[in-house]
CSV table of C-alpha atoms and ligand atoms in Angstrom, one decimal:
chain,number,residue,atom,x,y,z
A,1,MET,CA,-4.9,-10.8,-26.1
A,2,ARG,CA,-3.7,-13.7,-23.9
A,3,ILE,CA,-5.1,-13.3,-20.4
A,4,ALA,CA,-3.7,-15.5,-17.6
A,5,ILE,CA,-5.3,-16.2,-14.2
A,6,PRO,CA,-2.9,-18.0,-11.9
A,7,LYS,CA,-3.9,-19.7,-8.7
A,8,GLU,CA,-3.7,-17.7,-5.4
A,9,THR,CA,-0.8,-19.1,-3.3
A,10,HIS,CA,-1.1,-17.1,-0.1
A,11,PRO,CA,-1.8,-19.5,2.8
A,12,GLY,CA,-5.4,-19.3,3.9
A,13,GLU,CA,-6.5,-17.4,0.8
A,14,TYR,CA,-9.6,-19.0,-0.6
A,15,ARG,CA,-10.8,-16.0,-2.6
A,16,ILE,CA,-10.2,-16.1,-6.4
A,17,PRO,CA,-9.8,-13.3,-9.0
A,18,ILE,CA,-12.3,-14.4,-11.7
A,19,THR,CA,-15.4,-16.6,-11.4
A,20,PRO,CA,-16.7,-18.7,-14.4
A,21,THR,CA,-19.4,-16.1,-15.0
A,22,HIS,CA,-16.8,-13.4,-15.8
A,23,ALA,CA,-14.4,-15.9,-17.5
A,24,LYS,CA,-17.3,-16.5,-20.0
A,25,LYS,CA,-17.7,-12.7,-20.5
A,26,LEU,CA,-13.9,-12.3,-21.1
A,27,CYS,CA,-13.9,-15.1,-23.7
A,28,ALA,CA,-17.0,-13.6,-25.4
A,29,MET,CA,-15.0,-10.3,-25.6
A,30,GLY,CA,-12.4,-12.1,-27.7
A,31,ALA,CA,-9.8,-12.8,-25.0
A,32,GLU,CA,-7.7,-16.0,-25.1
A,33,LEU,CA,-8.1,-17.0,-21.5
A,34,GLU,CA,-5.8,-19.3,-19.7
A,35,VAL,CA,-6.6,-20.5,-16.1
A,36,GLU,CA,-4.2,-22.4,-13.9
A,37,ALA,CA,-5.5,-25.8,-12.9
A,38,GLY,CA,-7.3,-25.6,-9.6
A,39,MET,CA,-7.5,-21.8,-9.6
A,40,GLY,CA,-11.2,-21.7,-8.6
A,41,ALA,CA,-11.2,-24.5,-6.1
A,42,GLY,CA,-10.9,-22.3,-3.0
A,43,SER,CA,-14.3,-20.7,-3.8
A,44,GLY,CA,-15.9,-23.9,-5.0
A,45,PHE,CA,-15.4,-23.6,-8.8
A,46,THR,CA,-14.1,-26.5,-10.9
A,47,ASP,CA,-11.7,-26.5,-13.8
A,48,ALA,CA,-14.5,-28.0,-15.9
A,49,GLU,CA,-16.6,-24.9,-15.3
A,50,TYR,CA,-13.9,-22.7,-16.7
A,51,SER,CA,-13.2,-24.9,-19.8
A,52,ALA,CA,-17.0,-25.1,-20.4
A,53,VAL,CA,-17.0,-21.3,-21.0
A,54,GLY,CA,-14.0,-21.3,-23.3
A,55,ALA,CA,-10.9,-21.0,-21.1
A,56,THR,CA,-7.9,-23.2,-21.4
A,57,ILE,CA,-6.7,-25.0,-18.3
A,58,SER,CA,-2.9,-24.8,-17.7
A,59,GLN,CA,-0.7,-27.0,-15.5
A,60,ASP,CA,2.4,-24.9,-16.2
A,61,ARG,CA,2.4,-21.8,-13.9
A,62,ASN,CA,5.7,-20.4,-15.1
A,63,ALA,CA,4.7,-20.6,-18.8
A,64,MET,CA,1.5,-18.8,-17.9
A,65,PHE,CA,3.5,-15.9,-16.5
A,66,GLY,CA,5.9,-15.9,-19.4
A,67,ASN,CA,3.2,-15.9,-22.2
A,68,ALA,CA,0.5,-13.6,-20.7
A,69,ASP,CA,-0.2,-10.2,-22.2
A,70,LEU,CA,-2.5,-9.5,-19.2
A,71,LEU,CA,-2.4,-11.2,-15.7
A,72,LEU,CA,-5.5,-11.0,-13.5
A,73,ARG,CA,-5.2,-11.9,-9.9
A,74,LEU,CA,-6.2,-11.0,-6.3
A,75,ARG,CA,-3.0,-10.8,-4.2
A,76,LYS,CA,0.3,-9.1,-5.2
A,77,PRO,CA,2.8,-11.3,-6.9
A,78,GLU,CA,6.3,-12.5,-5.7
A,79,PRO,CA,9.2,-10.5,-7.3
A,80,ASP,CA,10.4,-13.8,-8.9
A,81,GLU,CA,7.0,-14.1,-10.7
A,82,ILE,CA,7.3,-10.6,-12.1
A,83,ARG,CA,10.7,-11.4,-13.6
A,84,LEU,CA,9.0,-14.2,-15.6
A,85,MET,CA,6.7,-11.7,-17.3
A,86,LYS,CA,7.2,-10.2,-20.8
A,87,ARG,CA,8.2,-6.6,-21.1
A,88,GLY,CA,5.1,-4.6,-21.9
A,89,ALA,CA,2.7,-7.1,-20.2
A,90,ILE,CA,0.1,-5.9,-17.8
A,91,HIS,CA,-0.5,-7.1,-14.2
A,92,ILE,CA,-3.7,-6.2,-12.3
A,93,SER,CA,-4.1,-7.1,-8.6
A,94,TYR,CA,-4.0,-5.6,-5.1
A,95,LEU,CA,-0.4,-4.3,-4.8
A,96,ASP,CA,-0.2,-2.2,-1.6
A,97,PRO,CA,2.0,0.2,-3.5
A,98,PHE,CA,2.4,2.6,-0.6
A,99,ASN,CA,4.4,-0.1,1.3
A,100,GLU,CA,5.6,-2.5,-1.3
A,101,HIS,CA,8.6,-0.6,-2.6
A,102,THR,CA,10.6,-3.7,-3.7
A,103,LEU,CA,7.6,-4.9,-5.7
A,104,VAL,CA,7.1,-1.6,-7.4
A,105,ASN,CA,10.7,-1.5,-8.4
A,106,ALA,CA,10.5,-5.1,-9.7
A,107,PHE,CA,7.6,-4.1,-11.9
A,108,LYS,CA,9.5,-1.0,-13.1
A,109,ASP,CA,12.7,-3.0,-13.9
A,110,ALA,CA,10.7,-5.7,-15.7
A,111,GLY,CA,9.0,-3.1,-17.9
A,112,VAL,CA,5.6,-4.5,-16.8
A,113,THR,CA,2.5,-2.2,-16.5
A,114,ALA,CA,1.3,-2.7,-12.9
A,115,ILE,CA,-2.2,-1.7,-12.1
A,116,SER,CA,-3.3,-1.5,-8.4
A,117,MET,CA,-6.9,-2.3,-7.4
A,118,GLU,CA,-6.4,-0.2,-4.3
A,119,MET,CA,-6.0,2.9,-6.4
A,120,ILE,CA,-9.4,2.8,-8.1
A,121,PRO,CA,-10.9,6.3,-7.3
A,122,ARG,CA,-13.9,6.3,-5.0
A,123,THR,CA,-16.2,8.0,-7.6
A,124,THR,CA,-19.7,7.1,-8.6
A,125,ARG,CA,-18.6,5.9,-12.1
A,126,SER,CA,-15.9,3.6,-10.7
A,127,GLN,CA,-18.1,2.1,-8.0
A,128,LYS,CA,-18.5,-1.2,-9.9
A,129,MET,CA,-14.7,-1.6,-10.0
A,130,ASP,CA,-14.1,-0.6,-6.4
A,131,ALA,CA,-12.7,-3.7,-4.7
A,132,LEU,CA,-11.7,-1.9,-1.5
A,133,SER,CA,-15.4,-1.2,-1.0
A,134,SER,CA,-16.8,-4.6,-2.0
A,135,GLN,CA,-14.4,-6.4,0.3
A,136,ALA,CA,-14.7,-3.9,3.2
A,137,ASN,CA,-18.4,-4.3,3.1
A,138,LEU,CA,-18.1,-8.1,3.6
A,139,ALA,CA,-15.4,-7.5,6.3
A,140,GLY,CA,-17.9,-5.3,8.2
A,141,TYR,CA,-20.4,-8.2,8.3
A,142,VAL,CA,-17.7,-10.8,9.2
A,143,MET,CA,-16.4,-8.6,12.1
A,144,VAL,CA,-19.8,-8.7,13.8
A,145,MET,CA,-20.1,-12.5,13.2
A,146,GLN,CA,-16.7,-13.0,14.8
A,147,ALA,CA,-17.7,-10.8,17.8
A,148,ALA,CA,-21.0,-12.6,18.2
A,149,ILE,CA,-19.3,-16.0,18.2
A,150,HIS,CA,-16.8,-15.0,20.9
A,151,LEU,CA,-19.1,-12.9,23.1
A,152,PRO,CA,-20.6,-15.0,26.0
A,153,ARG,CA,-23.8,-13.1,25.6
A,154,ILE,CA,-26.4,-12.7,22.9
A,155,PHE,CA,-26.9,-9.4,20.8
A,156,PRO,CA,-30.7,-9.0,21.0
A,157,MET,CA,-32.9,-8.3,24.0
A,158,MET,CA,-34.8,-11.4,25.0
A,159,MET,CA,-37.8,-11.5,27.3
A,160,THR,CA,-38.4,-15.1,28.5
A,161,PRO,CA,-40.0,-16.7,31.5
A,162,ALA,CA,-36.5,-17.3,32.7
A,163,GLY,CA,-35.9,-13.6,32.8
A,164,THR,CA,-35.0,-10.7,30.5
A,165,LEU,CA,-31.7,-10.4,28.8
A,166,LYS,CA,-30.5,-6.9,27.9
A,167,PRO,CA,-29.3,-6.2,24.4
A,168,ALA,CA,-25.6,-6.1,23.9
A,169,ASN,CA,-23.9,-2.7,23.6
A,170,VAL,CA,-21.7,-2.4,20.5
A,171,PHE,CA,-19.4,0.6,19.8
A,172,VAL,CA,-18.0,1.0,16.3
A,173,ILE,CA,-15.0,3.3,15.8
A,174,GLY,CA,-14.6,4.4,12.2
A,175,ALA,CA,-17.8,4.4,10.1
A,176,GLY,CA,-16.6,4.1,6.5
A,177,VAL,CA,-17.7,1.3,4.3
A,178,ALA,CA,-16.8,-1.6,6.7
A,179,GLY,CA,-17.9,0.3,9.8
A,180,LEU,CA,-21.3,1.2,8.4
A,181,GLN,CA,-21.9,-2.5,7.4
A,182,ALA,CA,-20.8,-3.5,10.9
A,183,ILE,CA,-23.3,-1.1,12.4
A,184,ALA,CA,-26.1,-2.3,10.1
A,185,THR,CA,-25.3,-6.0,10.9
A,186,ALA,CA,-25.1,-5.5,14.6
A,187,LYS,CA,-28.4,-3.6,14.5
A,188,ARG,CA,-30.0,-6.5,12.5
A,189,LEU,CA,-29.0,-8.8,15.3
A,190,GLY,CA,-30.7,-6.5,17.8
A,191,ALA,CA,-27.7,-4.8,19.5
A,192,LYS,CA,-27.7,-1.2,20.8
A,193,VAL,CA,-25.1,0.5,18.6
A,194,THR,CA,-23.0,3.6,19.0
A,195,ALA,CA,-20.5,4.8,16.5
A,196,PHE,CA,-17.9,7.5,16.0
A,197,ASP,CA,-15.9,8.8,13.0
A,198,THR,CA,-13.8,11.9,12.5
A,199,ARG,CA,-15.5,12.9,9.3
A,200,PRO,CA,-18.5,15.0,10.2
A,201,VAL,CA,-20.5,13.9,7.2
A,202,VAL,CA,-20.6,10.4,8.6
A,203,ALA,CA,-22.9,11.3,11.6
A,204,GLU,CA,-26.0,11.4,9.4
A,205,GLN,CA,-25.1,8.0,7.7
A,206,VAL,CA,-24.7,6.4,11.2
A,207,ARG,CA,-28.0,7.7,12.3
A,208,SER,CA,-29.7,6.5,9.1
A,209,VAL,CA,-28.7,2.9,9.9
A,210,GLY,CA,-30.3,3.3,13.3
A,211,ALA,CA,-27.2,3.8,15.5
A,212,LYS,CA,-26.3,6.6,17.9
A,213,PHE,CA,-23.4,8.9,16.9
A,214,LEU,CA,-21.0,9.8,19.6
A,215,GLU,CA,-20.4,13.6,19.4
A,216,ILE,CA,-16.8,14.5,20.1
A,217,ASP,CA,-15.5,18.1,19.5
A,218,LEU,CA,-12.1,17.6,17.9
A,219,GLY,CA,-12.0,21.0,16.2
A,220,GLU,CA,-11.1,21.0,12.5
A,221,THR,CA,-11.0,17.4,11.1
A,222,GLY,CA,-12.6,17.4,7.6
A,223,GLU,CA,-11.8,15.0,4.8
A,224,THR,CA,-9.7,14.9,1.6
A,225,THR,CA,-11.1,15.6,-1.8
A,226,ASP,CA,-11.3,11.8,-2.3
A,227,GLY,CA,-13.5,11.5,0.8
A,228,TYR,CA,-10.8,10.0,3.1
A,229,ALA,CA,-10.2,11.0,6.7
A,230,LYS,CA,-7.3,13.4,7.4
A,231,GLN,CA,-4.7,12.4,9.9
A,232,LEU,CA,-5.5,13.8,13.4
A,233,THR,CA,-3.0,15.7,15.5
A,234,PRO,CA,-1.7,14.0,18.7
A,235,GLU,CA,-3.8,16.5,20.7
A,236,GLN,CA,-7.0,15.5,18.7
A,237,ILE,CA,-6.2,11.8,19.3
A,238,ALA,CA,-5.9,12.4,23.0
A,239,ILE,CA,-9.3,14.2,23.1
A,240,GLN,CA,-10.9,11.3,21.1
A,241,ARG,CA,-9.4,8.7,23.4
A,242,GLN,CA,-10.7,10.5,26.5
A,243,ALA,CA,-14.2,11.0,25.1
A,244,GLN,CA,-14.5,7.3,24.0
A,245,LYS,CA,-13.3,5.9,27.3
A,246,GLU,CA,-16.7,5.8,29.0
A,247,VAL,CA,-18.5,4.3,26.0
A,248,ILE,CA,-15.9,1.6,25.7
A,249,ALA,CA,-16.2,0.7,29.4
A,250,LYS,CA,-19.9,0.2,28.9
A,251,SER,CA,-19.6,-1.8,25.6
A,252,ASP,CA,-19.8,-5.6,25.3
A,253,VAL,CA,-18.3,-5.3,21.8
A,254,VAL,CA,-15.9,-2.7,20.3
A,255,ILE,CA,-15.2,-2.8,16.6
A,256,THR,CA,-12.5,-0.6,15.2
A,257,THR,CA,-12.1,0.2,11.5
A,258,ALA,CA,-10.3,3.6,11.6
A,259,GLN,CA,-7.9,4.0,8.7
A,260,VAL,CA,-6.1,7.0,7.2
A,261,PHE,CA,-5.4,6.3,3.5
A,262,GLY,CA,-1.7,5.5,2.9
A,263,ARG,CA,-0.8,5.9,6.5
A,264,LYS,CA,-0.5,3.8,9.7
A,265,PRO,CA,-3.8,3.6,11.5
A,266,PRO,CA,-4.1,5.5,14.8
A,267,ILE,CA,-4.1,3.7,18.2
A,268,LEU,CA,-7.6,4.6,19.5
A,269,VAL,CA,-8.2,1.9,22.2
A,270,THR,CA,-5.4,1.8,24.8
A,271,LYS,CA,-4.6,-0.9,27.4
A,272,ASP,CA,-6.3,1.1,30.2
A,273,MET,CA,-9.5,1.4,28.2
A,274,ILE,CA,-9.5,-2.4,27.7
A,275,GLU,CA,-9.0,-2.9,31.4
A,276,GLY,CA,-12.1,-0.8,32.0
A,277,MET,CA,-14.3,-3.3,30.0
A,278,ALA,CA,-16.2,-6.1,31.6
A,279,SER,CA,-14.5,-9.5,31.5
A,280,GLY,CA,-15.6,-11.6,28.5
A,281,SER,CA,-16.1,-8.5,26.3
A,282,VAL,CA,-14.8,-8.6,22.7
A,283,ILE,CA,-12.8,-6.2,20.6
A,284,VAL,CA,-12.4,-6.7,16.8
A,285,ASP,CA,-9.5,-4.7,15.4
A,286,MET,CA,-9.9,-4.6,11.6
A,287,ALA,CA,-6.7,-2.6,11.3
A,288,ALA,CA,-4.5,-5.2,13.2
A,289,GLU,CA,-2.6,-6.2,10.1
A,290,THR,CA,-1.5,-2.7,9.2
A,291,GLY,CA,-0.5,-1.6,12.7
A,292,GLY,CA,-3.8,-1.7,14.7
A,293,ASN,CA,-6.3,0.6,16.3
A,294,VAL,CA,-6.1,-1.4,19.5
A,295,GLU,CA,-3.1,-1.6,21.9
A,296,GLY,CA,-2.2,-5.3,22.3
A,297,SER,CA,-4.0,-6.6,19.2
A,298,VAL,CA,-1.9,-9.2,17.3
A,299,PRO,CA,-2.2,-9.6,13.5
A,300,ASN,CA,-4.1,-12.8,12.6
A,301,GLU,CA,-4.5,-13.9,16.2
A,302,ILE,CA,-7.2,-13.9,18.9
A,303,VAL,CA,-5.6,-12.9,22.2
A,304,GLN,CA,-6.8,-12.2,25.8
A,305,VAL,CA,-6.0,-8.7,27.2
A,306,ALA,CA,-7.2,-8.2,30.8
A,307,GLY,CA,-10.0,-10.7,30.3
A,308,VAL,CA,-11.1,-9.2,27.0
A,309,THR,CA,-11.0,-11.2,23.8
A,310,VAL,CA,-9.1,-9.1,21.2
A,311,ILE,CA,-9.5,-10.3,17.6
A,312,GLY,CA,-6.9,-9.2,15.1
A,313,LYS,CA,-7.8,-11.5,12.3
A,314,GLY,CA,-6.8,-10.2,8.8
A,315,ASN,CA,-8.5,-11.1,5.5
A,316,LEU,CA,-11.9,-10.9,7.0
A,317,ALA,CA,-13.7,-10.9,3.6
A,318,GLY,CA,-11.8,-14.2,3.0
A,319,GLU,CA,-14.0,-15.8,5.7
A,320,VAL,CA,-16.9,-15.5,3.2
A,321,ALA,CA,-14.7,-16.4,0.2
A,322,ARG,CA,-17.4,-17.4,-2.2
A,323,ASP,CA,-19.3,-14.1,-2.0
A,324,ALA,CA,-16.0,-12.2,-1.7
A,325,SER,CA,-14.8,-13.8,-4.9
A,326,GLN,CA,-18.0,-13.1,-6.7
A,327,MET,CA,-17.7,-9.4,-5.8
A,328,TYR,CA,-13.9,-9.1,-6.5
A,329,SER,CA,-14.4,-10.8,-9.8
A,330,ALA,CA,-17.1,-8.4,-10.8
A,331,ASN,CA,-14.9,-5.4,-9.8
A,332,LEU,CA,-11.9,-6.8,-11.8
A,333,PHE,CA,-14.0,-7.7,-14.8
A,334,SER,CA,-15.6,-4.2,-14.9
A,335,LEU,CA,-12.1,-2.6,-14.9
A,336,VAL,CA,-11.1,-4.8,-17.8
A,337,GLU,CA,-14.3,-4.3,-19.7
A,338,ASP,CA,-14.1,-0.5,-19.3
A,339,ASN,CA,-10.6,-0.4,-20.9
A,340,TRP,CA,-11.2,-3.1,-23.6
A,341,SER,CA,-11.0,-2.2,-27.2
A,342,GLU,CA,-13.6,-4.1,-29.1
A,343,ASP,CA,-11.8,-3.5,-32.4
A,344,ASP,CA,-8.3,-4.7,-31.2
A,345,LYS,CA,-9.7,-7.2,-28.7
A,346,LYS,CA,-7.3,-6.0,-26.1
A,347,PHE,CA,-6.9,-4.0,-22.9
A,348,MET,CA,-5.8,-0.5,-23.7
A,349,VAL,CA,-3.3,1.3,-21.4
A,350,ASP,CA,-4.7,4.8,-22.1
A,351,PHE,CA,-3.3,7.7,-20.0
A,352,GLU,CA,-6.3,9.8,-21.2
A,353,HIS,CA,-8.9,7.4,-19.7
A,354,ASP,CA,-10.8,9.0,-16.8
A,355,ILE,CA,-10.2,6.2,-14.2
A,356,LEU,CA,-7.1,4.2,-15.2
A,357,PRO,CA,-4.1,6.5,-15.0
A,358,GLY,CA,-4.3,6.9,-11.2
A,359,CYS,CA,-4.3,3.1,-10.8
A,360,ILE,CA,-1.2,2.6,-13.0
A,361,ILE,CA,1.8,2.4,-10.8
A,362,THR,CA,4.5,1.4,-13.4
A,363,HIS,CA,4.5,1.6,-17.2
A,364,GLY,CA,7.3,1.4,-19.8
A,365,GLY,CA,10.1,0.9,-17.2
A,366,GLU,CA,9.0,4.0,-15.2
A,367,VAL,CA,7.1,4.6,-12.0
A,368,THR,CA,4.3,6.7,-13.5
A,369,ASN,CA,2.1,7.2,-10.4
A,370,THR,CA,3.4,10.5,-8.9
A,371,THR,CA,2.3,9.8,-5.3
A,372,ILE,CA,4.1,6.5,-5.3
A,373,LYS,CA,7.1,7.9,-7.1
A,374,ASN,CA,7.4,10.6,-4.4
A,375,ILE,CA,7.3,8.0,-1.7
A,376,LEU,CA,9.9,5.9,-3.4
A,377,GLU,CA,12.2,8.9,-3.8
A,378,GLY,CA,11.7,9.8,-0.1
A,379,GLY,CA,9.7,12.9,-0.9
A,380,ALA,CA,6.4,12.1,1.0
B,1,NAD,P1,-11.1,3.9,5.3
B,1,NAD,O1,-11.0,2.5,5.3
B,1,NAD,O2,-10.0,4.8,4.7
B,1,NAD,O3,-11.3,4.4,6.8
B,1,NAD,C1,-12.4,3.9,7.6
B,1,NAD,C2,-13.0,5.0,8.4
B,1,NAD,O4,-12.2,5.4,9.4
B,1,NAD,C3,-13.3,6.2,7.6
B,1,NAD,O5,-14.7,6.5,7.6
B,1,NAD,C4,-12.5,7.3,8.3
B,1,NAD,O6,-13.1,8.6,8.3
B,1,NAD,C5,-12.4,6.7,9.7
B,1,NAD,N1,-11.4,7.2,10.6
B,1,NAD,C6,-10.1,7.6,10.3
B,1,NAD,N2,-9.5,8.1,11.5
B,1,NAD,C7,-10.4,7.9,12.5
B,1,NAD,C8,-10.4,8.2,13.9
B,1,NAD,N3,-9.3,8.7,14.5
B,1,NAD,N4,-11.5,7.9,14.6
B,1,NAD,C9,-12.6,7.4,14.0
B,1,NAD,N5,-12.7,7.1,12.7
B,1,NAD,C10,-11.6,7.4,11.9
B,1,NAD,O7,-12.4,4.5,4.6
B,1,NAD,P2,-13.4,3.8,3.6
B,1,NAD,O8,-14.4,2.9,4.2
B,1,NAD,O9,-12.5,3.1,2.5
B,1,NAD,O10,-14.1,5.0,2.9
B,1,NAD,C11,-13.4,6.2,2.6
B,1,NAD,C12,-14.3,7.2,2.0
B,1,NAD,O11,-14.6,6.9,0.6
B,1,NAD,C13,-15.7,7.4,2.6
B,1,NAD,O12,-16.0,8.8,2.5
B,1,NAD,C14,-16.6,6.6,1.8
B,1,NAD,O13,-18.0,7.1,1.9
B,1,NAD,C15,-16.0,7.0,0.5
B,1,NAD,N6,-16.4,6.0,-0.6
B,1,NAD,C16,-17.0,6.5,-1.7
B,1,NAD,C17,-17.4,5.6,-2.7
B,1,NAD,C18,-18.0,6.2,-3.9
B,1,NAD,O14,-18.5,7.3,-4.0
B,1,NAD,N7,-18.1,5.4,-5.0
B,1,NAD,C19,-17.2,4.3,-2.6
B,1,NAD,C20,-16.5,3.8,-1.4
B,1,NAD,C21,-16.2,4.7,-0.4
């Protein structure tokens, strides 16, 4: 099977899909591996490292798309790139299938099997393939680093002959994978951390990493069978905002990570709450790119709102591209390995597999994922 790994072209993207370690393993499994010249450069890997493990280096990007049986990458492709692919070829990457309707239709029309990394189920067995978690974990760390750089104070308490500095107060809203890592990172730096999440099971996880859980009675909230938060009613959002207001006013740093899978994130920090914070405080809105948890946050920018620095940077994991690449590559390789036929030396698109079917968006000229199909047909 011919596997192609093209270079990521999105501006500012230094993460890569496959490191030489996993390229070597793919070659050992019998794949014919083609890597675009310069593919690994963003994360510090040279072409020579890929050719040393058995890959061919290609200068012809279009030919790579046209000849590949399987394309492995990080970001979604351009529709024009999909049109270059063979019918029956397989494409694996992030796809954002809930929002990228044109892209999904382009895959369908081209007869390409599109597999979405976002749709890997959050089960114990698929943990090693779970790129959302690996990248969110790093994003949690980076958010705290960003806040620490912009805050004109230090995080830990410091007792010196020149006086005592109080620890910074950090409030984390949304304690999923990224939020819990942000809490743990802020704690390691010596901050006093409070957190809130709508899923009741999270309270214990927050306490176990040494933070205080803010109790807010929102009535029935619960979580989906996949462990995701359910969307709150407008009344519940109003209660949450009111209850958080005082904590936010006393916080030096607010980090928001609240997401509802497949939906726009809720606005949880409003302009009046920002106005209640001390000048120089910092807010990091991890959801800025998808609509934002914070009123006034701007995707990919750092702005001042009422004297508060509001950071809306996207691609946070990309700030630590080398580690992010290593983890994404491990996730992607595990997915391929799990679906690889040793006898046929190829990736099997098997609708009886326990993990794969939910991640397949299009196959054989059809949208096979029922959730995405319903959205495209306007049914959800
Ligand atoms: P996510 O990115 O979808 O959301 C981030 C957090 O925001 C979640 O914890 C969610 O409950 C919270 N949230 C939503 N609305 C909120 C609101 N109004 N206020 C405050 N918080 C709000 O979540 P995620 O980090 O991707 O994790 C989703 C779930 O998947 C979690 O239960 C996590 O433990 C689980 N998970 C399981 C595995 C596994 O078992 N292999 C792996 C990864 C994640």
